[in-house]
Amino acid sequence: MAGIKALISLSFGGAIGLMFLMLGCALPIYNQYWPLFVLFFYILSPIPYCIARRLVDDTDAMSNACKELAIFLTTGVVVSAFGLPVVFARAHLIEWGACALVLTGNTVIFATILGFFLVFGSNDDFSWQQW
């Protein structure tokens, strides 16, 4: 039952994050949809780590280069997702209020993605790999 509660709370967190992103785009005072490009970063962020988990055996205690590279690439994607709205705001494509809403949405969405991997990332009987 704890897994279902975690899944529901992660779904709620994802919905709240996407709500902030949509508010940054669709409010009448902003009315620019450039911030939707951060959706690509939401999709790209877990891919390197998922690939590294499939390739690497978790039996050794030392960290290996493949996992470290995956974490580095994931960090680059997350930093780019936070940097893109700031660049858009500096280029006057979006307003600074929209930038703040998108950055808030980024924080919530990436916390939700991290929470997903923390809750369902272990290799016990209730794992994300069974999905």
PDB file of C-alpha atoms in Angstrom:
ATOM      1  CA  MET A   1       0.000   0.000   0.000  1.00  0.00           C
ATOM      2  CA  ALA A   2       2.964   2.318   0.589  1.00  0.00           C
ATOM      3  CA  GLY A   3       3.912   2.050  -3.082  1.00  0.00           C
ATOM      4  CA  ILE A   4       0.469   3.189  -4.171  1.00  0.00           C
ATOM      5  CA  LYS A   5       0.603   6.194  -1.838  1.00  0.00           C
ATOM      6  CA  ALA A   6       4.018   7.112  -3.207  1.00  0.00           C
ATOM      7  CA  LEU A   7       2.789   6.773  -6.780  1.00  0.00           C
ATOM      8  CA  ILE A   8      -0.228   8.988  -6.075  1.00  0.00           C
ATOM      9  CA  SER A   9       1.895  11.646  -4.382  1.00  0.00           C
ATOM     10  CA  LEU A  10       4.416  11.594  -7.248  1.00  0.00           C
ATOM     11  CA  SER A  11       1.562  11.982  -9.727  1.00  0.00           C
ATOM     12  CA  PHE A  12       0.253  14.923  -7.741  1.00  0.00           C
ATOM     13  CA  GLY A  13       3.721  16.499  -7.719  1.00  0.00           C
ATOM     14  CA  GLY A  14       4.024  16.084 -11.471  1.00  0.00           C
ATOM     15  CA  ALA A  15       0.629  17.682 -12.007  1.00  0.00           C
ATOM     16  CA  ILE A  16       1.551  20.649  -9.805  1.00  0.00           C
ATOM     17  CA  GLY A  17       4.832  21.133 -11.684  1.00  0.00           C
ATOM     18  CA  LEU A  18       3.099  21.034 -15.064  1.00  0.00           C
ATOM     19  CA  MET A  19       0.501  23.474 -13.751  1.00  0.00           C
ATOM     20  CA  PHE A  20       3.248  25.983 -12.944  1.00  0.00           C
ATOM     21  CA  LEU A  21       4.715  25.480 -16.417  1.00  0.00           C
ATOM     22  CA  MET A  22       1.342  26.043 -18.069  1.00  0.00           C
ATOM     23  CA  LEU A  23       0.682  29.115 -15.929  1.00  0.00           C
ATOM     24  CA  GLY A  24       3.997  30.545 -17.082  1.00  0.00           C
ATOM     25  CA  CYS A  25       2.871  30.053 -20.674  1.00  0.00           C
ATOM     26  CA  ALA A  26      -0.859  30.635 -20.802  1.00  0.00           C
ATOM     27  CA  LEU A  27      -1.652  33.455 -18.392  1.00  0.00           C
ATOM     28  CA  PRO A  28      -3.025  36.415 -20.373  1.00  0.00           C
ATOM     29  CA  ILE A  29      -0.287  38.767 -19.161  1.00  0.00           C
ATOM     30  CA  TYR A  30       2.434  36.409 -20.468  1.00  0.00           C
ATOM     31  CA  ASN A  31       0.793  34.640 -23.454  1.00  0.00           C
ATOM     32  CA  GLN A  32       4.042  33.165 -24.834  1.00  0.00           C
ATOM     33  CA  TYR A  33       4.594  29.466 -25.267  1.00  0.00           C
ATOM     34  CA  TRP A  34       8.382  29.446 -25.569  1.00  0.00           C
ATOM     35  CA  PRO A  35       8.830  27.883 -22.097  1.00  0.00           C
ATOM     36  CA  LEU A  36       7.256  24.657 -23.317  1.00  0.00           C
ATOM     37  CA  PHE A  37      10.659  23.748 -24.748  1.00  0.00           C
ATOM     38  CA  VAL A  38      11.651  22.610 -21.243  1.00  0.00           C
ATOM     39  CA  LEU A  39       9.392  19.587 -21.782  1.00  0.00           C
ATOM     40  CA  PHE A  40      12.214  18.105 -23.869  1.00  0.00           C
ATOM     41  CA  PHE A  41      14.487  18.340 -20.832  1.00  0.00           C
ATOM     42  CA  TYR A  42      11.893  16.569 -18.679  1.00  0.00           C
ATOM     43  CA  ILE A  43      11.939  13.688 -21.145  1.00  0.00           C
ATOM     44  CA  LEU A  44      15.728  13.646 -21.583  1.00  0.00           C
ATOM     45  CA  SER A  45      16.729  13.857 -17.918  1.00  0.00           C
ATOM     46  CA  PRO A  46      16.163  10.239 -16.802  1.00  0.00           C
ATOM     47  CA  ILE A  47      17.449   8.610 -19.995  1.00  0.00           C
ATOM     48  CA  PRO A  48      21.229   8.528 -19.231  1.00  0.00           C
ATOM     49  CA  TYR A  49      20.705   7.115 -15.764  1.00  0.00           C
ATOM     50  CA  CYS A  50      18.256   4.469 -17.001  1.00  0.00           C
ATOM     51  CA  ILE A  51      20.727   3.376 -19.678  1.00  0.00           C
ATOM     52  CA  ALA A  52      23.565   3.227 -17.153  1.00  0.00           C
ATOM     53  CA  ARG A  53      21.499   1.124 -14.745  1.00  0.00           C
ATOM     54  CA  ARG A  54      20.836  -1.393 -17.502  1.00  0.00           C
ATOM     55  CA  LEU A  55      24.508  -1.599 -18.486  1.00  0.00           C
ATOM     56  CA  VAL A  56      26.171  -1.599 -15.071  1.00  0.00           C
ATOM     57  CA  ASP A  57      26.211  -4.332 -12.480  1.00  0.00           C
ATOM     58  CA  ASP A  58      25.443  -2.962  -8.988  1.00  0.00           C
ATOM     59  CA  THR A  59      27.448  -5.592  -7.138  1.00  0.00           C
ATOM     60  CA  ASP A  60      30.716  -3.658  -6.851  1.00  0.00           C
ATOM     61  CA  ALA A  61      31.004  -1.157  -4.013  1.00  0.00           C
ATOM     62  CA  MET A  62      33.139   1.298  -5.952  1.00  0.00           C
ATOM     63  CA  SER A  63      31.432   3.717  -8.307  1.00  0.00           C
ATOM     64  CA  ASN A  64      32.213   3.161 -11.936  1.00  0.00           C
ATOM     65  CA  ALA A  65      32.753   5.468 -14.880  1.00  0.00           C
ATOM     66  CA  CYS A  66      29.517   4.620 -16.697  1.00  0.00           C
ATOM     67  CA  LYS A  67      27.327   5.594 -13.773  1.00  0.00           C
ATOM     68  CA  GLU A  68      29.374   8.728 -13.123  1.00  0.00           C
ATOM     69  CA  LEU A  69      29.033   9.765 -16.770  1.00  0.00           C
ATOM     70  CA  ALA A  70      25.275   9.197 -16.612  1.00  0.00           C
ATOM     71  CA  ILE A  71      24.971  11.385 -13.526  1.00  0.00           C
ATOM     72  CA  PHE A  72      27.102  14.057 -15.209  1.00  0.00           C
ATOM     73  CA  LEU A  73      24.911  14.038 -18.350  1.00  0.00           C
ATOM     74  CA  THR A  74      21.745  14.144 -16.250  1.00  0.00           C
ATOM     75  CA  THR A  75      23.127  17.111 -14.335  1.00  0.00           C
ATOM     76  CA  GLY A  76      23.842  18.894 -17.619  1.00  0.00           C
ATOM     77  CA  VAL A  77      20.278  18.334 -18.793  1.00  0.00           C
ATOM     78  CA  VAL A  78      18.829  19.621 -15.501  1.00  0.00           C
ATOM     79  CA  VAL A  79      21.041  22.726 -15.496  1.00  0.00           C
ATOM     80  CA  SER A  80      20.047  23.404 -19.109  1.00  0.00           C
ATOM     81  CA  ALA A  81      16.377  23.147 -18.153  1.00  0.00           C
ATOM     82  CA  PHE A  82      16.899  25.812 -15.499  1.00  0.00           C
ATOM     83  CA  GLY A  83      18.996  27.975 -17.795  1.00  0.00           C
ATOM     84  CA  LEU A  84      16.668  28.039 -20.803  1.00  0.00           C
ATOM     85  CA  PRO A  85      13.886  30.144 -19.207  1.00  0.00           C
ATOM     86  CA  VAL A  86      16.474  32.603 -17.914  1.00  0.00           C
ATOM     87  CA  VAL A  87      17.929  32.949 -21.405  1.00  0.00           C
ATOM     88  CA  PHE A  88      14.433  33.457 -22.805  1.00  0.00           C
ATOM     89  CA  ALA A  89      13.733  36.147 -20.218  1.00  0.00           C
ATOM     90  CA  ARG A  90      17.043  37.920 -20.896  1.00  0.00           C
ATOM     91  CA  ALA A  91      16.286  37.863 -24.636  1.00  0.00           C
ATOM     92  CA  HIS A  92      12.837  39.388 -23.909  1.00  0.00           C
ATOM     93  CA  LEU A  93      11.011  36.401 -25.397  1.00  0.00           C
ATOM     94  CA  ILE A  94       9.155  35.858 -22.119  1.00  0.00           C
ATOM     95  CA  GLU A  95       8.493  37.999 -19.046  1.00  0.00           C
ATOM     96  CA  TRP A  96      10.393  37.545 -15.803  1.00  0.00           C
ATOM     97  CA  GLY A  97       7.214  36.467 -14.020  1.00  0.00           C
ATOM     98  CA  ALA A  98       6.759  33.677 -16.533  1.00  0.00           C
ATOM     99  CA  CYS A  99      10.404  32.743 -15.986  1.00  0.00           C
ATOM    100  CA  ALA A 100       9.792  32.483 -12.239  1.00  0.00           C
ATOM    101  CA  LEU A 101       6.751  30.262 -12.781  1.00  0.00           C
ATOM    102  CA  VAL A 102       8.679  28.000 -15.157  1.00  0.00           C
ATOM    103  CA  LEU A 103      11.605  27.739 -12.720  1.00  0.00           C
ATOM    104  CA  THR A 104       9.172  26.804  -9.948  1.00  0.00           C
ATOM    105  CA  GLY A 105       7.664  24.159 -12.204  1.00  0.00           C
ATOM    106  CA  ASN A 106      11.150  22.874 -13.033  1.00  0.00           C
ATOM    107  CA  THR A 107      11.956  22.508  -9.347  1.00  0.00           C
ATOM    108  CA  VAL A 108       8.772  20.557  -8.663  1.00  0.00           C
ATOM    109  CA  ILE A 109       9.086  18.326 -11.750  1.00  0.00           C
ATOM    110  CA  PHE A 110      12.737  17.442 -11.163  1.00  0.00           C
ATOM    111  CA  ALA A 111      12.023  16.765  -7.478  1.00  0.00           C
ATOM    112  CA  THR A 112       9.244  14.450  -8.640  1.00  0.00           C
ATOM    113  CA  ILE A 113      11.588  12.646 -11.048  1.00  0.00           C
ATOM    114  CA  LEU A 114      14.184  12.292  -8.278  1.00  0.00           C
ATOM    115  CA  GLY A 115      11.499  11.030  -5.903  1.00  0.00           C
ATOM    116  CA  PHE A 116      10.427   8.452  -8.466  1.00  0.00           C
ATOM    117  CA  PHE A 117      13.933   7.045  -8.710  1.00  0.00           C
ATOM    118  CA  LEU A 118      14.379   7.078  -4.939  1.00  0.00           C
ATOM    119  CA  VAL A 119      11.076   5.315  -4.256  1.00  0.00           C
ATOM    120  CA  PHE A 120      11.031   2.852  -7.137  1.00  0.00           C
ATOM    121  CA  GLY A 121      14.757   2.563  -7.883  1.00  0.00           C
ATOM    122  CA  SER A 122      15.628  -0.204  -5.468  1.00  0.00           C
ATOM    123  CA  ASN A 123      15.673  -3.800  -6.613  1.00  0.00           C
ATOM    124  CA  ASP A 124      13.027  -5.079  -4.233  1.00  0.00           C
ATOM    125  CA  ASP A 125       9.652  -6.580  -5.063  1.00  0.00           C
ATOM    126  CA  PHE A 126       8.048  -3.179  -5.833  1.00  0.00           C
ATOM    127  CA  SER A 127      10.392  -1.666  -8.395  1.00  0.00           C
ATOM    128  CA  TRP A 128       9.906   0.582 -11.402  1.00  0.00           C
ATOM    129  CA  GLN A 129      11.595  -2.031 -13.581  1.00  0.00           C
ATOM    130  CA  GLN A 130       8.503  -4.230 -13.424  1.00  0.00           C
ATOM    131  CA  TRP A 131       6.545  -1.536 -15.316  1.00  0.00           C
TER     132      TRP A 131
END
